[in-house]
Amino acid sequence: MNDVLFTVLDNALLARDVYRLRLQGDTGAIARPGQFVNLKVEGCFLRRPISVCDLEEDVLTLIYKVVGKGTATLSRLVKGETIRALTGLGNGYDCAPAGERPLLVGGGVGVPPLFLLAKELRAADKAVCVCLGFGAKEDAFYLREFRELGCEVRLATLDGSLGHKGFVTEILPERYDHFFACGPEPMLQAVCAVTRTSGQLSFEARMGCGFGACMGCSCQTLTGSKRICREGPVLRKEELLWTR
Amino acid sequence: MNDVLFTVLDNALLARDVYRLRLQGDTGAIARPGQFVNLKVEGCFLRRPISVCDLEEDVLTLIYKVVGKGTATLSRLVKGETIRALTGLGNGYDCAPAGERPLLVGGGVGVPPLFLLAKELRAADKAVCVCLGFGAKEDAFYLREFRELGCEVRLATLDGSLGHKGFVTEILPERYDHFFACGPEPMLQAVCAVTRTSGQLSFEARMGCGFGACMGCSCQTLTGSKRICREGPVLRKEELLWTR
Amino acid sequence: MDALKVSLCGIPLDNPVIPASGTFGYGHEFAQWYDINCLGTFSFKGTTLSPRLGNPTPRIAECSAGMLNAVGLQNPGVHEVIREELPKLRSCFHKPVMANVSGFSVDEYVEACRLLAAEPQVGWLEINISCPNVHGGGMSFGTDPASAALVVEAVRKVTDKPLIVKLTPNVADIIPIARACEDAGADGISLINTLVGMRIDLKTRRPVLARQTGGYSGPGIFPVALRMVWQVAGAVHIPVVGMGGVSSAQDVIEMMLAGATAVQVGTANLVEPTICRDIIMDLPRVMERYGITSLSDIIGGAR
Amino acid sequence: MDALKVSLCGIPLDNPVIPASGTFGYGHEFAQWYDINCLGTFSFKGTTLSPRLGNPTPRIAECSAGMLNAVGLQNPGVHEVIREELPKLRSCFHKPVMANVSGFSVDEYVEACRLLAAEPQVGWLEINISCPNVHGGGMSFGTDPASAALVVEAVRKVTDKPLIVKLTPNVADIIPIARACEDAGADGISLINTLVGMRIDLKTRRPVLARQTGGYSGPGIFPVALRMVWQVAGAVHIPVVGMGGVSSAQDVIEMMLAGATAVQVGTANLVEPTICRDIIMDLPRVMERYGITSLSDIIGGAR
Ligand SMILES: Cc1cc2nc3c(=O)[nH]c(=O)nc-3n(C[C@H](O)[C@H](O)[C@H](O)COP(=O)(O)OP(=O)(O)OC[C@H]3O[C@@H](n4cnc5c(N)ncnc54)[C@H](O)[C@@H]3O)c2cc1C
Ligand SMILES: Cc1cc2nc3c(=O)[nH]c(=O)nc-3n(C[C@H](O)[C@H](O)[C@H](O)COP(=O)(O)OP(=O)(O)OC[C@H]3O[C@@H](n4cnc5c(N)ncnc54)[C@H](O)[C@@H]3O)c2cc1C
Ligand SMILES: Cc1cc2nc3c(=O)[nH]c(=O)nc-3n(C[C@H](O)[C@H](O)[C@H](O)COP(=O)(O)O)c2cc1C
Ligand SMILES: Cc1cc2nc3c(=O)[nH]c(=O)nc-3n(C[C@H](O)[C@H](O)[C@H](O)COP(=O)(O)O)c2cc1C
Ligand code: FES
Ligand code: FES
């Protein structure tokens, strides 16, 4: 965990209401894909948690959707401005159980953390299948980027404007060794229901602090109470109450 | 009264902790010297009242001393930035009773509103005597500007580092027809005590609104309750409770 | 603009936005900023039977998310209001107005209300049993169900006009007080008045306010106000007028979802004199964003 | 750094800055951000006799000048705290700690306090009779002088360590409650706990918090907190620990001028994890600016 002052490199519209923000600064505390940073946004009292999407030396990439006041303010950041963030928060995904054919399942702005994960899995030469779900074609992003990593990319949109028409859970491959998922809770629940392997799922919660101090983000699991910001945001499928 | 968006022309240190801010924008609502504007300062809940110091077409000059959070923020404004203000607030000085030899008495950051007043009186060819009091030489400002208007300028500093050592009330001329004063309340009280003519004094008050809505700035006078922001900030000597 | 219409105690309002008492004078101060006929109505400065000079100054202190006031109900008294202010008001405002009344005894409330209720332009009486600034004043009535009921019952006898009782938030449990007012014949409840607060000046090391403590208002009190509106709206059967820190169209909608039939805007007027007009103009856009077609449909919608 | 020293119930503090209960865990979370030995002390997470899972989520809602929480006293219970947390704490904090205790019956308070008071590192017991989140919980004790006294008397019997009673601000009059605690044997009063507040999500049209209402904390409550500290400090003869929205060295000084002997910082820790260290480092500069040579001299200085 670190308190870092970042400088904006760029901040560009990527898809409908979705922006990519690239920040320069000390990324040393970020250890794993699936971790997040907590941004101090001007005019907002609480910080805003955003997943690490990509990391290259001292450049941190975040992808966020404008859904309210804080993300709207973020979208107005321009090159050269600075923003403070607590970095290296959360447990992140554990690549060890990935197996040879890991499956990545992402929905909407749950997709970003899967990118750094895919990158690491590809670096370890895994056969990565990425299944992405979006509302419509206009919402989709990073397809090319995943393909360029050498992943198999499958797509579903709710309105059928790109790829399969329907839910992302309808396009999962037959065979995979372990899955990694991030997306809205109904999607995560569906993923849990249709997958047969072990897996890891990343959750969201309204956060007070983002680093384990307030107990605001607690979540009950079969292995006890977990703080989404600390013992999460990634939980193992096996510990979820849903699987009971 | 008007709600105006001004653009900063410049904002420069004039004396110790004292800045001159020049703003470009619609000054149409400002009718009299001694009126004030109420500035919307970023990060402050209430507006900040500052007297009109000078006015030239669409350029408004304010002089303010950094005494707290709001004025500190003001002092960081740079050319090209914008600031909103309610303009044309308060009654202002009435030049009609000035006579041929008006006396202007100012103390510290009470000096600014006297400048536009002096300018108007000089334009009407009055023989203006301006007596200014400051803490020390480093606090003094606008001496040259008053002289350039053709005023007689007398000076007092508390520590004697410039002009007479002592209070401004000790350097008033023998003869004058009417006085105009602005400064800290003890100074105003002393001015009232030593002057024999009629006069007008400008007061300060903690303000909620600045335009007569909240009754936050009321002041009791012999002629009833007055709102400093509306029936003031300029009150006639004759109506002050002090003179009773 | 039917989408904005609501009805408050039987009187239709073009929209639910109502400047709050004590922050809007008797209206004409604001007529210089905009045509105040765009308002639903407004609640005029708290008026007492006799004229009041109010408290010593400083009466205002700034807070990081609001302000304190200790104005102390300065007003010219009900007779002068009827003689001077209401005629001036008629010339710039053509809708029923809400008459805010304070008092220091039941008799005073009754007499001031009787006189104001007789004025044709007065649509509602809003009786403030909550002002925290005045010793032996509203505080005692508003913090105890029985005393609150006493005032309401007495005023009820002298007028058939809608009677709205304005409550103080400085209580442990607001519900019994609201219920007591309803039972005593109130037609509506408005809340919240200010929270008691304080600031100290680090330079002088003295309280900023001459009266030491004052009423805290502005965005900082919004969460407390919203909670009390929610509680009271769930506990009474008469309409609730919500207020406390409202300064945007979003805030208005949030108050209505909590159960407010109409929403007052106070302190925000002091900092942005055109805020009520701006909110009214902004409402349709914000409603659209949240899929709201009619404001009257969302009253209490969060329950 | 003698200029910062104060004494709280006979125990010297290097400075008056104390992270508030529930915002600082059991300390070690913050030891990752800075050396927490710079603190005066800290008040650990509200601990109950039995473990508690707390409330359903969402438990957090943002406000314009603060936040709401409805954590519901999630904690591992006093036995686990003594077994697991205090040993961990010892390794990163070498000063007496303030043990914050909650309970749902007098017996629970007594038993938890007895166990914690026996721990050598516990310097003070801070008994929270004010948590507004738990049904039938602290609320009832803290809103009534007699019940407050009941808890204090009972706990008083099982420990000689300094007993600080933490009060809720959700009352009409704080003074009788503070006095009842003093009379019952408390060594200090701490206040304020959170104000009850609420937020509604415009998108879902539902309360943001699963429990609907929650405790409002942060800068928005500072004026209310300061007022209550002022009132209580003027009414009792035991030290007062002030808190509520404190987030700067200036705020600390303002609280002390109002009468606080020490000052707790809560919510600010959540947003700026190093804030307490930063405030302590900033204090000498701010003191100089206001001509303060020793903090202990200014306690209650505004009176
Ligand atoms: C661990 C984690 C990682 C995340 N990663 C991403 C990401 O990579 N890209 C992305 O677009 N979004 C991500 N989110 C969601 C993102 O935090 C919210 O969209 C954002 O906080 C909304 O802020 P706002 O001010 O725009 O919305 P508002 O609704 O105005 O926010 C009000 C409050 O609610 C909170 N809030 C609102 N929505 C959410 C949410 N979905 N999750 C948690 N808190 C919320 C805000 O933080 C704030 O405190 C992540 C959330 C978490 C918990
Ligand atoms: C009619 C009028 C005209 C003024 N003209 C000038 C001027 O031309 N030049 C100048 O330097 N100053 C002037 N002042 C004083 C100026 O308004 C204050 O210095 C300023 O508001 C301080 O703000 P702050 O945030 O720096 O101080 P803070 O102390 O942080 O302010 C806290 C609060 O107190 C109020 N306040 C503090 N000091 C004063 C004060 N002296 N008068 C009124 N309110 C105060 C602030 O407005 C704010 O609401 C004038 C005041 C009034 C009422
Ligand atoms: C300067 C000022 C004066 C007030 N005077 C009155 C009053 O006379 N009568 C009354 O019922 N409420 C009075 N109030 C309370 C407001 O009407 C309102 O209830 C309160 O300020 C909360 O709303 P806000 O946060 O939008 O201001 C006053 C408030 C302020 C700020
Ligand atoms: C997330 C959270 C949890 C809290 N938990 C406790 C608690 O367990 N016991 C307690 O006495 N107070 C608790 N409080 C109240 C704080 O200690 C403090 O009294 C209050 O938040 C006001 O101070 P602040 O505005 O600085 O946060 C909690 C506050 C927050 C924000
Ligand atoms: S957000 Fe504070 S503990 Fe997780
Ligand atoms: S400051 Fe509001 S009436 Fe003067």
XYZ file of C-alpha atoms in Angstrom, chain A residues 1-3 38 40 43-48 67-69 84 86-87 89 206-220 225-227 230, chain D residues 22-25 29-30 32-33 45 53 57-67 71 74 201 203 208 217-219 267-274:
74
model
C 0.000 0.000 0.000
C 1.262 3.413 -0.930
C -0.003 6.992 -1.155
C -8.423 4.407 -4.404
C -8.885 11.143 -4.340
C -15.063 17.530 -4.768
C -15.866 14.017 -3.538
C -15.635 13.182 0.127
C -14.822 9.494 -0.201
C -12.197 8.082 -2.515
C -13.179 6.133 -5.628
C -21.792 6.556 -13.565
C -21.933 9.470 -11.138
C -20.314 12.578 -9.798
C -3.596 11.214 -5.648
C -3.738 4.868 -2.540
C -2.214 2.014 -4.505
C -5.078 -2.265 -2.395
C -19.346 0.574 -1.191
C -16.147 1.428 0.595
C -15.334 3.779 3.435
C -11.580 3.439 3.364
C -10.437 0.781 0.884
C -7.632 -0.470 3.093
C -9.233 -2.468 5.861
C -9.879 0.120 8.532
C -13.631 0.695 8.641
C -15.375 -2.673 8.168
C -17.643 -0.925 5.687
C -17.171 -3.524 2.953
C -17.561 -6.755 4.883
C -18.964 -9.764 3.148
C -19.941 -13.061 4.727
C -16.301 -12.475 7.259
C -14.083 -10.899 4.596
C -13.369 -7.292 3.837
C -8.556 -6.319 1.991
C -14.099 2.308 14.439
C -11.892 4.233 12.076
C -8.534 2.820 13.123
C -9.204 -0.881 13.522
C -3.802 -1.545 9.691
C -2.334 1.938 10.133
C 1.542 0.022 7.501
C 1.069 3.688 6.697
C -12.605 -0.651 17.266
C -20.930 -9.902 12.253
C -24.134 -4.255 3.254
C -24.158 -1.587 1.814
C -22.951 -0.140 5.078
C -21.412 3.015 3.677
C -22.955 6.040 1.968
C -21.234 9.179 0.879
C -22.418 12.654 1.860
C -21.216 15.985 0.554
C -19.249 16.660 3.743
C -18.880 13.261 5.306
C -20.261 9.774 5.211
C -21.221 -1.130 10.258
C -18.716 -5.743 13.660
C -29.888 6.503 -4.307
C -30.924 5.520 -9.565
C -28.251 3.588 -0.013
C -19.625 11.542 10.542
C -17.033 13.827 8.991
C -16.572 17.590 8.587
C -13.561 9.577 9.474
C -10.612 11.607 8.255
C -8.415 8.503 8.786
C -10.456 6.619 6.227
C -9.893 9.138 3.475
C -6.340 10.149 4.403
C -4.671 7.277 6.210
C -1.779 9.453 7.424
